[in-house]
């Protein structure tokens, strides 16, 4: 439409008393998106006209040149042609602006203006904050990092941390947060994109200082005299670097040909080439820097490792009154005896933590069965034992401890197992209404291994205290039978 003559009928002064068709630009406003070192020609011309115009060009609001004023020199790289077009060569970023041509016409017409734009496109450039791309703070201090990205058009900035995109809601140039955790340290990268050239990436490495962190995979290390043993601590974190040391009973461990310290990557080992009886005991690995210290304790011991029950459908043979239990234990010395602890289970499935078995309520007494060990030297000892005299359709829990010449092991995880329904015995249906009161009537009793009554033979269990509750227990046991069957809780 606009290159055609577009006439506006204007009612001129009464003295002229006629109607004139006003001249309009033939050129149309343009926005030139171009690149560095290019040349741009901005037009400025009207419809064919008998008049000789005067044209001025402005960059934004600054006068660049005037066709009737040869004293006003155009800036370098800029030319005005006879047809009033403005030419700019070797474009630079500072040439990005609005360019207006103003046509000054003879009276009675007023000047008319037309504005073009030039956008010299640049791929992004980034300046990081801090400029050297490295920031060190103490835990608890603020981290303030940024990427000031320039370019035309204006770039958007996205962030990555350790190579993974960060879920930020906007394209912020700055990130500020509190270094609340050492894991907030890492390499933060900003990626600036504006569609010109390739995305530009800059990185800022954030280092957070904190007290060291140490850990150990095994703190209870089973050994025997004459064997090689190693205590291994992992220095998970040490910024600034930590001093490390091994202690025994508060005193630094004396190293020699037989006891050596080895450090590989962040694993610190205290190695006993051939263990002597005097080596057995408690050890501590300590890491310390100016922000704090961390310890991890070890026990080098000859006592057996914690035993573990084996779950096997065929070997764990169950009848109404008996059950086969199988377990394994690591010990470099002969196992002298096992203690098997048993009690009926009240169906509190929520008690998953084996260490909390001593505080479980309602109370019920553990019964102990003493089982002789084997004569093998190990290191793996297996045992199988048939528990007899059990109540049909009842869930029990079991724990085992083992003893060699160095002492007793820690208790195993609890095994839950159930006996088969008994013949000729009426299995109560799922009428639970009168269960709860009976359970509440049960006198809660203190119960843990150290206090448990000891029965020399397990058959006593069915005559003893537990017997009084067994009918009630059966009801609950049946209700959990189907979901529980046999279940080892770790
Ligand atoms: C523009 O010219 C300058 C000087 O010759 C050169 O350094 C620059 O790389 C050129 N820019 C582009 C985008 O080609
Ligand atoms: C104006 O003059 C320049 C230089 O002679 C020429 O390149 C350009 O095409 C002309 N523009 C028009 C619209 O005639
Ligand atoms: C080792 O530490 C435990 C507590 O962790 C303590 O009960 C035991 O007495 C210590 N043993 C020695 C030999 O100091
Ligand atoms: C066992 O009970 C006694 C008395 O309540 C208590 O002193 C002891 O700490 C308990 N032992 C364990 C392992 O909970």
Short mmCIF file of C-alpha atoms and ligand atoms in Angstrom, two decimals:
data_model
loop_
_atom_site.label_atom_id
_atom_site.label_comp_id
_atom_site.label_asym_id
_atom_site.label_seq_id
_atom_site.Cartn_x
_atom_site.Cartn_y
_atom_site.Cartn_z
CA UNK A 1 0.00 0.00 0.00
CA UNK A 2 2.50 2.58 1.12
CA UNK A 3 4.62 2.91 -1.98
CA UNK A 4 1.59 4.13 -3.83
CA UNK A 5 0.79 7.77 -3.51
CA UNK A 6 -1.31 8.25 -0.50
CA UNK A 7 -2.96 11.64 -0.59
CA UNK A 8 -4.35 13.47 2.28
CA UNK A 9 -6.66 16.27 1.41
CA UNK A 10 -5.88 19.18 3.52
CA UNK A 11 -7.85 22.30 3.73
CA UNK A 12 -5.25 25.00 3.37
CA UNK A 13 -5.39 28.63 4.36
CA UNK A 14 -8.34 30.61 3.14
CA UNK A 15 -6.05 32.90 1.12
CA UNK A 16 -4.98 29.93 -1.07
CA UNK A 17 -8.51 28.73 -1.08
CA UNK A 18 -7.77 25.45 -2.80
CA UNK A 19 -7.16 21.80 -2.00
CA UNK A 20 -3.64 20.36 -2.21
CA UNK A 21 -2.58 16.77 -2.24
CA UNK A 22 0.11 16.47 0.43
CA UNK A 23 3.32 14.65 -0.45
CA UNK A 24 4.17 11.55 1.54
CA UNK A 25 7.27 9.37 1.85
CA UNK A 26 7.70 6.87 -0.83
CA UNK A 27 10.27 5.05 1.29
CA UNK A 28 8.94 2.98 4.16
CA UNK A 29 10.39 2.75 7.67
CA UNK A 30 12.68 -0.22 8.04
CA UNK A 31 14.43 -2.02 10.85
CA UNK A 32 17.70 -3.37 9.54
CA UNK A 33 19.09 -6.32 11.45
CA UNK A 34 22.60 -6.79 10.28
CA UNK A 35 26.08 -7.78 11.32
CA UNK A 36 29.35 -6.16 12.14
CA UNK A 37 31.33 -4.74 9.16
CA UNK A 38 28.23 -4.72 6.91
CA UNK A 39 27.04 -1.70 4.95
CA UNK A 40 23.53 -0.31 5.30
CA UNK A 41 21.63 2.12 3.05
CA UNK A 42 18.71 3.93 4.63
CA UNK A 43 16.30 5.51 2.10
CA UNK A 44 14.62 8.87 2.38
CA UNK A 45 12.60 9.98 -0.60
CA UNK A 46 9.21 11.33 -1.45
CA UNK A 47 6.85 10.94 -4.34
CA UNK A 48 8.05 12.53 -7.61
CA UNK A 49 8.08 16.16 -6.91
CA UNK A 50 9.01 19.42 -8.57
CA UNK A 51 10.42 20.80 -5.33
CA UNK A 52 14.01 20.57 -4.22
CA UNK A 53 13.93 19.49 -0.64
CA UNK A 54 16.30 19.97 2.18
CA UNK A 55 16.98 16.76 4.20
CA UNK A 56 18.49 16.33 7.62
CA UNK A 57 19.46 12.97 9.15
CA UNK A 58 19.45 12.32 12.85
CA UNK A 59 20.91 9.45 14.82
CA UNK A 60 18.50 9.11 17.70
CA UNK A 61 18.12 12.85 18.46
CA UNK A 62 21.58 13.92 17.33
CA UNK A 63 21.98 15.66 13.99
CA UNK A 64 24.22 13.67 11.65
CA UNK A 65 24.06 15.74 8.48
CA UNK A 66 22.18 18.39 6.52
CA UNK A 67 21.90 18.41 2.73
CA UNK A 68 21.98 22.24 2.68
CA UNK A 69 24.81 22.67 5.14
CA UNK A 70 28.06 21.38 3.77
CA UNK A 71 29.88 22.66 6.87
CA UNK A 72 28.21 20.07 9.00
CA UNK A 73 30.48 17.12 8.42
CA UNK A 74 29.08 13.62 8.61
CA UNK A 75 30.84 11.26 10.99
CA UNK A 76 33.34 8.77 9.55
CA UNK A 77 31.84 5.77 7.73
CA UNK A 78 28.63 7.72 7.08
CA UNK A 79 27.62 9.21 3.71
CA UNK A 80 24.54 10.99 2.38
CA UNK A 81 23.81 10.36 -1.32
CA UNK A 82 22.34 12.84 -3.79
CA UNK A 83 19.04 11.01 -3.49
CA UNK A 84 19.30 11.60 0.32
CA UNK A 85 19.86 7.94 1.19
CA UNK A 86 22.12 7.53 4.21
CA UNK A 87 24.89 4.99 3.86
CA UNK A 88 26.81 3.58 6.84
CA UNK A 89 29.82 1.37 6.20
CA UNK A 90 31.72 -1.05 8.42
CA UNK A 91 28.96 -1.26 10.97
CA UNK A 92 29.91 -1.40 14.62
CA UNK A 93 27.89 -2.11 17.71
CA UNK A 94 27.61 1.60 18.47
CA UNK A 95 25.75 2.11 15.19
CA UNK A 96 22.73 0.36 16.69
CA UNK A 97 20.23 3.25 16.89
CA UNK A 98 17.16 4.90 15.39
CA UNK A 99 17.89 6.97 12.28
CA UNK A 100 15.42 9.71 11.33
CA UNK A 101 15.34 11.64 8.08
CA UNK A 102 13.61 14.97 8.23
CA UNK A 103 12.36 16.53 4.99
CA UNK A 104 12.07 20.29 5.14
CA UNK A 105 9.66 21.53 2.56
CA UNK A 106 8.82 25.00 1.25
CA UNK A 107 6.15 26.98 3.04
CA UNK A 108 3.39 26.36 3.89
CA UNK A 109 4.28 22.71 4.43
CA UNK A 110 5.78 21.62 7.67
CA UNK A 111 8.75 19.21 7.89
CA UNK A 112 7.97 15.52 7.82
CA UNK A 113 10.02 12.75 9.41
CA UNK A 114 10.58 9.08 8.90
CA UNK A 115 12.51 6.83 11.29
CA UNK A 116 14.49 3.67 10.51
CA UNK A 117 16.36 1.45 12.93
CA UNK A 118 19.64 -0.37 12.69
CA UNK A 119 20.39 -3.29 14.91
CA UNK A 120 23.96 -4.54 14.56
CA UNK A 121 23.76 -8.08 15.79
CA UNK A 122 26.49 -9.46 17.99
CA UNK A 123 26.90 -12.89 19.47
CA UNK A 124 26.86 -12.79 23.29
CA UNK A 125 29.85 -11.81 25.35
CA UNK A 126 29.97 -12.77 29.03
CA UNK A 127 31.69 -11.18 31.96
CA UNK A 128 31.48 -13.36 35.06
CA UNK A 129 31.07 -12.14 38.62
CA UNK A 130 33.59 -12.64 40.12
CA UNK A 131 35.62 -11.94 37.03
CA UNK A 132 38.16 -14.73 37.58
CA UNK A 133 35.35 -17.31 37.74
CA UNK A 134 36.31 -18.53 41.20
CA UNK A 135 34.58 -17.94 44.52
CA UNK A 136 35.53 -19.31 47.91
CA UNK A 137 33.21 -18.91 50.91
CA UNK A 138 32.82 -20.42 54.34
CA UNK A 139 29.78 -22.48 55.08
CA UNK A 140 26.94 -20.15 56.06
CA UNK A 141 28.19 -17.21 54.02
CA UNK A 142 26.48 -15.93 50.90
CA UNK A 143 27.40 -16.96 47.43
CA UNK A 144 26.81 -14.22 44.89
CA UNK A 145 27.77 -15.10 41.36
CA UNK A 146 26.72 -13.76 38.01
CA UNK A 147 27.13 -13.63 34.27
CA UNK A 148 26.72 -10.24 32.72
CA UNK A 149 25.92 -11.12 29.14
CA UNK A 150 25.95 -8.55 26.36
CA UNK A 151 25.01 -8.93 22.76
CA UNK A 152 22.46 -7.75 20.23
CA UNK A 153 19.71 -8.80 20.50
CA UNK A 154 19.98 -9.04 24.28
CA UNK A 155 20.92 -12.63 25.23
CA UNK A 156 19.00 -14.82 27.63
CA UNK A 157 21.00 -16.62 30.30
CA UNK A 158 20.45 -20.17 31.55
CA UNK A 159 22.36 -21.83 34.36
CA UNK A 160 23.83 -25.26 34.90
CA UNK A 161 25.41 -26.71 38.00
CA UNK A 162 28.00 -29.45 37.55
CA UNK A 163 26.65 -29.96 34.04
CA UNK A 164 22.99 -30.24 34.99
CA UNK A 165 20.38 -27.62 34.16
CA UNK A 166 19.23 -25.63 37.18
CA UNK A 167 15.51 -25.23 37.65
CA UNK A 168 15.34 -21.45 37.83
CA UNK A 169 12.11 -19.66 37.04
CA UNK A 170 13.69 -16.91 35.01
CA UNK A 171 16.80 -16.12 32.99
CA UNK A 172 18.46 -14.21 35.79
CA UNK A 173 21.99 -12.96 35.27
CA UNK A 174 22.85 -13.35 38.95
CA UNK A 175 22.47 -16.12 41.51
CA UNK A 176 22.62 -15.49 45.20
CA UNK A 177 22.24 -18.13 47.92
CA UNK A 178 23.52 -19.08 51.32
CA UNK A 179 26.21 -21.73 51.38
CA UNK A 180 24.27 -23.80 53.87
CA UNK A 181 25.72 -27.10 52.76
CA UNK A 182 29.02 -28.15 51.31
CA UNK A 183 27.13 -29.90 48.50
CA UNK A 184 26.14 -26.50 47.14
CA UNK A 185 29.74 -26.14 46.00
CA UNK A 186 30.54 -26.95 42.40
CA UNK A 187 30.94 -25.52 38.94
CA UNK A 188 28.19 -23.11 38.00
CA UNK A 189 27.95 -22.38 34.29
CA UNK A 190 25.91 -19.77 32.51
CA UNK A 191 24.91 -20.20 28.91
CA UNK A 192 24.05 -17.03 26.99
CA UNK A 193 22.02 -17.31 23.78
CA UNK A 194 20.74 -14.60 21.45
CA UNK A 195 20.42 -16.43 18.18
CA UNK A 196 23.60 -14.87 16.77
CA UNK A 197 26.46 -17.32 16.55
CA UNK A 198 26.90 -20.18 19.01
CA UNK A 199 25.76 -20.04 22.65
CA UNK A 200 28.50 -18.66 24.85
CA UNK A 201 29.35 -20.45 28.11
CA UNK A 202 31.20 -19.15 31.14
CA UNK A 203 31.91 -20.97 34.40
CA UNK A 204 32.31 -19.98 38.01
CA UNK A 205 33.75 -22.47 40.45
CA UNK A 206 32.26 -22.16 43.92
CA UNK A 207 34.27 -23.63 46.80
CA UNK A 208 32.65 -23.94 50.23
CA UNK A 209 34.84 -24.31 53.28
CA UNK A 210 33.56 -26.46 56.08
CA UNK A 211 34.63 -28.89 58.77
CA UNK A 212 35.78 -32.25 57.36
CA UNK A 213 33.39 -35.18 56.90
CA UNK A 214 34.55 -38.76 57.42
CA UNK A 215 32.80 -42.10 57.17
CA UNK A 216 33.53 -45.80 57.42
CA UNK A 217 31.93 -48.70 55.64
CA UNK A 218 32.86 -51.15 58.40
CA UNK A 219 33.51 -49.89 61.88
CA UNK A 220 33.40 -53.33 63.49
CA UNK A 221 36.31 -55.23 62.01
CA UNK A 222 36.51 -58.89 62.74
CA UNK A 223 39.94 -60.49 62.78
CA UNK A 224 42.08 -63.07 64.53
CA UNK A 225 45.66 -63.19 65.77
CA UNK A 226 48.09 -63.76 62.90
CA UNK A 227 45.81 -62.39 60.17
CA UNK A 228 46.10 -59.20 58.18
CA UNK A 229 43.51 -56.59 59.12
CA UNK A 230 42.73 -53.11 57.83
CA UNK A 231 40.64 -50.28 59.21
CA UNK A 232 39.45 -47.99 56.39
CA UNK A 233 38.10 -44.48 56.81
CA UNK A 234 36.83 -42.34 53.96
CA UNK A 235 37.60 -38.66 54.03
CA UNK A 236 34.44 -37.53 52.27
CA UNK A 237 35.17 -33.85 52.39
CA UNK A 238 38.11 -31.70 53.41
CA UNK A 239 38.08 -28.09 52.23
CA UNK A 240 40.33 -26.57 53.32
CA UNK A 241 42.53 -29.68 53.51
CA UNK A 242 42.46 -31.56 56.80
CA UNK A 243 45.17 -32.99 59.00
CA UNK A 244 44.43 -36.65 59.61
CA UNK A 245 45.54 -39.09 62.28
CA UNK A 246 44.78 -42.51 63.76
CA UNK A 247 44.31 -42.85 67.51
CA UNK A 248 43.97 -45.68 69.92
CA UNK A 249 42.52 -44.87 73.34
CA UNK A 250 43.20 -41.17 72.75
CA UNK A 251 46.85 -41.62 71.79
CA UNK A 252 48.26 -41.54 68.25
CA UNK A 253 48.85 -45.00 66.87
CA UNK A 254 52.55 -45.85 66.64
CA UNK A 255 53.31 -47.10 63.18
CA UNK A 256 56.18 -49.39 62.26
CA UNK A 257 56.90 -52.20 59.82
CA UNK A 258 53.88 -54.12 61.02
CA UNK A 259 51.33 -51.34 61.50
CA UNK A 260 51.23 -48.97 58.55
CA UNK A 261 49.09 -46.07 57.38
CA UNK A 262 48.11 -46.03 53.72
CA UNK A 263 46.32 -43.24 51.91
CA UNK A 264 44.89 -43.71 48.47
CA UNK A 265 42.62 -41.06 47.00
CA UNK A 266 40.44 -40.23 49.99
CA UNK A 267 40.64 -43.63 51.68
CA UNK A 268 42.82 -43.70 54.77
CA UNK A 269 43.77 -47.15 56.00
CA UNK A 270 45.41 -48.39 59.13
CA UNK A 271 46.85 -51.76 58.22
CA UNK A 272 47.95 -54.49 60.62
CA UNK A 273 50.15 -56.86 58.63
CA UNK A 274 49.85 -59.61 61.24
CA UNK A 275 47.44 -58.96 64.06
CA UNK A 276 48.63 -59.49 67.62
CA UNK A 277 46.33 -59.93 70.56
CA UNK A 278 47.37 -56.49 71.86
CA UNK A 279 46.15 -54.84 68.63
CA UNK A 280 42.53 -55.69 69.38
CA UNK A 281 40.68 -52.63 70.67
CA UNK A 282 39.14 -49.32 69.78
CA UNK A 283 40.61 -47.00 67.16
CA UNK A 284 39.64 -43.55 65.94
CA UNK A 285 40.38 -41.82 62.69
CA UNK A 286 40.29 -38.06 62.97
CA UNK A 287 40.34 -35.31 60.33
CA UNK A 288 40.69 -31.71 61.38
CA UNK A 289 40.89 -28.34 59.68
CA UNK A 290 40.41 -24.81 60.96
CA UNK A 291 36.62 -25.08 60.71
CA UNK A 292 36.28 -28.22 62.79
CA UNK A 293 36.99 -31.89 63.04
CA UNK A 294 35.37 -35.24 62.42
CA UNK A 295 35.95 -38.63 63.96
CA UNK A 296 35.07 -42.13 63.01
CA UNK A 297 35.52 -45.00 65.46
CA UNK A 298 36.55 -48.56 64.79
CA UNK A 299 36.67 -51.70 66.79
CA UNK A 300 39.24 -54.28 65.84
CA UNK A 301 37.92 -57.39 67.44
CA UNK A 302 38.15 -61.10 67.47
CA UNK A 303 34.51 -61.67 68.39
CA UNK A 304 32.31 -63.13 65.64
CA UNK A 305 30.56 -60.89 63.16
CA UNK A 306 26.80 -60.45 63.43
CA UNK A 307 25.10 -63.67 62.34
CA UNK A 308 22.49 -63.66 59.60
CA UNK A 309 19.49 -65.95 59.29
CA UNK A 310 19.02 -67.63 55.93
CA UNK A 311 15.57 -67.73 54.40
CA UNK A 312 14.96 -70.77 52.25
CA UNK A 313 11.49 -72.21 51.66
CA UNK A 314 12.67 -75.82 51.61
CA UNK A 315 15.18 -75.69 54.45
CA UNK A 316 13.00 -73.61 56.77
CA UNK A 317 10.69 -76.58 57.23
CA UNK A 318 7.70 -75.70 59.37
CA UNK A 319 5.20 -77.94 61.14
CA UNK A 320 2.47 -76.98 63.57
CA UNK A 321 4.89 -77.19 66.49
CA UNK A 322 8.40 -76.95 65.03
CA UNK A 323 10.51 -74.85 62.74
CA UNK A 324 13.95 -75.17 61.17
CA UNK A 325 16.19 -72.17 61.61
CA UNK A 326 19.38 -71.70 59.62
CA UNK A 327 22.01 -69.04 60.11
CA UNK A 328 25.54 -68.17 59.15
CA UNK A 329 28.28 -66.29 60.93
CA UNK A 330 31.80 -65.16 60.08
CA UNK A 331 34.40 -65.90 62.69
CA UNK A 332 38.09 -66.57 62.30
CA UNK A 333 38.00 -68.60 65.50
CA UNK A 334 35.90 -71.60 66.43
CA UNK A 335 32.38 -70.77 67.57
CA UNK A 336 31.99 -72.04 71.12
CA UNK A 337 28.25 -71.55 71.37
CA UNK A 338 25.22 -69.78 70.00
CA UNK A 339 22.36 -68.23 71.90
CA UNK A 340 19.07 -68.37 70.09
CA UNK A 341 16.45 -66.00 71.50
CA UNK A 342 12.78 -66.60 70.74
CA UNK A 343 9.42 -65.18 71.63
CA UNK A 344 5.90 -65.14 70.18
CA UNK A 345 5.29 -62.13 68.04
CA UNK A 346 2.46 -59.70 68.69
CA UNK A 347 1.94 -58.68 65.11
CA UNK A 348 3.38 -55.25 65.35
CA UNK A 349 4.74 -55.10 61.87
CA UNK A 350 5.85 -51.53 62.28
CA UNK A 351 8.79 -52.60 64.42
CA UNK A 352 11.24 -52.90 61.61
CA UNK A 353 14.28 -51.55 63.36
CA UNK A 354 15.96 -54.62 64.91
CA UNK A 355 17.71 -52.49 67.51
CA UNK A 356 14.36 -51.47 68.97
CA UNK A 357 13.25 -54.98 69.85
CA UNK A 358 13.99 -54.36 73.50
CA UNK A 359 11.46 -51.57 73.78
CA UNK A 360 8.68 -53.14 71.79
CA UNK A 361 5.36 -53.28 73.57
CA UNK A 362 3.31 -55.08 74.67
CA UNK A 363 6.00 -56.94 76.46
CA UNK A 364 6.76 -60.56 76.03
CA UNK A 365 9.65 -62.55 77.36
CA UNK A 366 12.49 -63.74 75.24
CA UNK A 367 13.49 -67.33 75.80
CA UNK A 368 17.05 -68.44 75.32
CA UNK A 369 18.20 -71.69 73.80
CA UNK A 370 21.88 -72.53 74.13
CA UNK A 371 23.24 -74.30 71.06
CA UNK A 372 26.78 -75.69 70.92
CA UNK A 373 29.06 -74.31 68.23
CA UNK A 374 30.93 -76.28 65.60
CA UNK A 375 34.54 -77.30 65.58
CA UNK A 376 35.38 -75.70 62.25
CA UNK A 377 37.89 -72.86 61.99
CA UNK A 378 35.65 -70.93 59.68
CA UNK A 379 35.78 -68.27 58.64
CA UNK A 380 32.15 -69.06 57.69
CA UNK A 381 30.16 -71.10 60.18
CA UNK A 382 26.65 -72.30 59.43
CA UNK A 383 24.19 -73.72 61.88
CA UNK A 384 20.82 -75.38 61.57
CA UNK A 385 18.51 -75.89 64.49
CA UNK A 386 14.98 -77.24 64.82
CA UNK A 387 12.93 -75.39 67.38
CA UNK A 388 10.28 -77.68 68.91
CA UNK A 389 7.32 -77.31 71.19
CA UNK A 390 5.91 -74.28 69.37
CA UNK A 391 2.24 -73.29 69.30
CA UNK A 392 0.45 -73.89 65.95
CA UNK A 393 -0.51 -70.93 63.76
CA UNK A 394 1.76 -68.61 65.66
CA UNK A 395 4.27 -66.05 64.53
CA UNK A 396 7.56 -65.96 66.40
CA UNK A 397 10.60 -63.80 66.30
CA UNK A 398 14.15 -65.01 66.65
CA UNK A 399 17.57 -63.50 67.27
CA UNK A 400 20.93 -65.25 67.41
CA UNK A 401 24.25 -64.30 69.06
CA UNK A 402 27.53 -66.19 68.74
CA UNK A 403 30.54 -66.60 70.99
CA UNK A 404 34.13 -67.50 70.23
CA UNK A 405 37.15 -67.22 72.50
CA UNK A 406 37.14 -63.42 72.16
CA UNK A 407 33.56 -63.05 73.37
CA UNK A 408 29.99 -62.55 72.26
CA UNK A 409 28.93 -61.06 68.92
CA UNK A 410 26.24 -58.41 68.58
CA UNK A 411 22.69 -59.79 68.10
CA UNK A 412 21.51 -60.60 64.60
CA UNK A 413 18.59 -58.93 62.84
CA UNK A 414 15.21 -60.33 63.89
CA UNK A 415 13.77 -63.20 61.92
CA UNK A 416 9.99 -63.59 61.86
CA UNK A 417 8.60 -67.02 61.19
CA UNK A 418 5.30 -68.82 61.63
CA UNK A 419 4.16 -72.32 62.53
CA UNK A 420 1.61 -74.27 60.48
CA UNK A 421 -2.02 -74.47 61.62
CA UNK A 422 -2.57 -77.38 64.04
CA UNK A 423 -4.86 -80.36 63.35
CA UNK A 424 -8.14 -80.60 65.28
CA UNK A 425 -7.54 -77.17 66.57
CA UNK A 426 -10.17 -74.54 66.05
CA UNK A 427 -8.58 -71.69 64.20
CA UNK A 428 -10.39 -68.54 65.24
CA UNK A 429 -11.98 -66.56 62.45
CA UNK A 430 -11.36 -62.94 61.80
CA UNK A 431 -13.44 -61.72 64.73
CA UNK A 432 -11.07 -59.22 66.27
CA UNK A 433 -13.50 -57.53 68.63
CA UNK A 434 -12.29 -59.18 71.80
CA UNK A 435 -8.58 -59.14 71.06
CA UNK A 436 -7.60 -55.67 72.05
CA UNK A 437 -8.94 -55.77 75.61
CA UNK A 438 -7.10 -58.99 76.32
CA UNK A 439 -3.89 -57.52 75.03
CA UNK A 440 -4.36 -54.51 77.21
CA UNK A 441 -4.83 -56.72 80.23
CA UNK A 442 -1.44 -58.23 79.62
CA UNK A 443 0.91 -57.02 82.29
CA UNK A 444 3.73 -55.19 80.55
CA UNK A 445 7.04 -56.64 81.66
CA UNK A 446 10.55 -55.37 81.39
CA UNK A 447 12.22 -57.29 78.68
CA UNK A 448 15.56 -57.23 77.02
CA UNK A 449 18.21 -59.77 76.52
CA UNK A 450 20.12 -58.91 79.66
CA UNK A 451 16.99 -59.41 81.75
CA UNK A 452 15.37 -62.24 79.91
CA UNK A 453 14.62 -65.33 81.89
CA UNK A 454 16.70 -68.20 80.78
CA UNK A 455 15.02 -71.48 79.92
CA UNK A 456 17.43 -74.31 79.62
CA UNK A 457 15.08 -76.07 77.32
CA UNK A 458 12.71 -74.47 74.93
CA UNK A 459 9.72 -76.66 75.76
CA UNK A 460 9.42 -74.59 78.91
CA UNK A 461 8.16 -71.78 76.78
CA UNK A 462 4.81 -73.46 76.26
CA UNK A 463 4.39 -74.02 80.00
CA UNK A 464 5.67 -70.69 81.10
CA UNK A 465 4.47 -67.18 81.03
CA UNK A 466 4.12 -67.00 77.27
CA UNK A 467 1.60 -69.81 77.36
CA UNK A 468 -1.07 -67.68 78.98
CA UNK A 469 -1.15 -65.42 75.97
CA UNK A 470 -0.88 -68.01 73.28
CA UNK A 471 -4.59 -68.32 72.48
CA UNK A 472 -4.83 -64.63 71.96
CA UNK A 473 -1.64 -64.67 70.01
CA UNK A 474 -2.98 -67.25 67.65
CA UNK A 475 -5.77 -64.94 66.58
CA UNK A 476 -3.37 -62.22 65.68
CA UNK A 477 -0.93 -64.60 64.16
CA UNK A 478 -3.59 -65.97 61.84
CA UNK A 479 -4.48 -62.49 60.74
CA UNK A 480 -0.91 -61.74 59.77
CA UNK A 481 -0.13 -65.27 58.59
CA UNK A 482 -1.06 -64.68 54.99
CA UNK A 483 0.94 -61.50 54.55
CA UNK A 484 3.83 -62.42 56.76
CA UNK A 485 4.45 -66.09 56.27
CA UNK A 486 8.18 -65.84 56.79
CA UNK A 487 9.96 -62.64 56.70
CA UNK A 488 13.42 -61.50 57.60
CA UNK A 489 13.55 -57.97 58.80
CA UNK A 490 16.77 -56.06 58.32
C1 LIG B 1 34.96 -6.85 11.36
O1 LIG B 1 36.21 -6.29 11.00
C2 LIG B 1 37.17 -6.28 12.02
C3 LIG B 1 38.38 -5.52 11.51
O2 LIG B 1 38.69 -5.92 10.20
C4 LIG B 1 37.48 -7.70 12.40
O3 LIG B 1 38.42 -7.73 13.47
C5 LIG B 1 36.21 -8.38 12.87
O4 LIG B 1 36.43 -9.74 13.19
C6 LIG B 1 35.15 -8.27 11.80
N1 LIG B 1 33.91 -8.81 12.34
C7 LIG B 1 33.21 -9.80 11.77
C8 LIG B 1 31.95 -10.22 12.44
O5 LIG B 1 33.58 -10.32 10.73
C1 LIG B 2 20.40 6.38 -3.93
O1 LIG B 2 21.74 6.50 -4.36
C2 LIG B 2 22.60 5.39 -4.03
C3 LIG B 2 24.03 5.77 -4.46
O2 LIG B 2 24.04 6.25 -5.75
C4 LIG B 2 22.10 4.15 -4.71
O3 LIG B 2 22.93 3.05 -4.37
C5 LIG B 2 20.70 3.87 -4.25
O4 LIG B 2 20.16 2.75 -4.91
C6 LIG B 2 19.81 5.11 -4.48
N1 LIG B 2 18.53 4.84 -3.87
C7 LIG B 2 17.37 4.97 -4.55
C8 LIG B 2 16.14 4.65 -3.80
O5 LIG B 2 17.35 5.32 -5.74
C1 LIG B 3 35.62 -49.75 73.06
O1 LIG B 3 34.51 -48.89 72.96
C2 LIG B 3 33.32 -49.38 73.52
C3 LIG B 3 32.24 -48.38 73.28
O2 LIG B 3 32.21 -48.01 71.97
C4 LIG B 3 33.52 -49.63 75.01
O3 LIG B 3 32.35 -50.18 75.54
C5 LIG B 3 34.67 -50.57 75.20
O4 LIG B 3 34.94 -50.71 76.55
C6 LIG B 3 35.92 -50.06 74.51
N1 LIG B 3 36.97 -51.04 74.59
C7 LIG B 3 38.18 -50.74 74.98
C8 LIG B 3 39.14 -51.84 74.98
O5 LIG B 3 38.48 -49.61 75.33
C1 LIG B 4 17.82 -53.72 79.75
O1 LIG B 4 17.05 -53.25 80.79
C2 LIG B 4 17.77 -52.67 81.87
C3 LIG B 4 16.78 -52.32 82.95
O2 LIG B 4 15.70 -51.61 82.42
C4 LIG B 4 18.55 -51.47 81.36
O3 LIG B 4 19.32 -50.91 82.39
C5 LIG B 4 19.45 -51.89 80.24
O4 LIG B 4 20.08 -50.73 79.67
C6 LIG B 4 18.63 -52.58 79.15
N1 LIG B 4 19.51 -53.06 78.11
C7 LIG B 4 19.31 -52.80 76.85
C8 LIG B 4 20.31 -53.41 75.91
O5 LIG B 4 18.38 -52.12 76.44
#
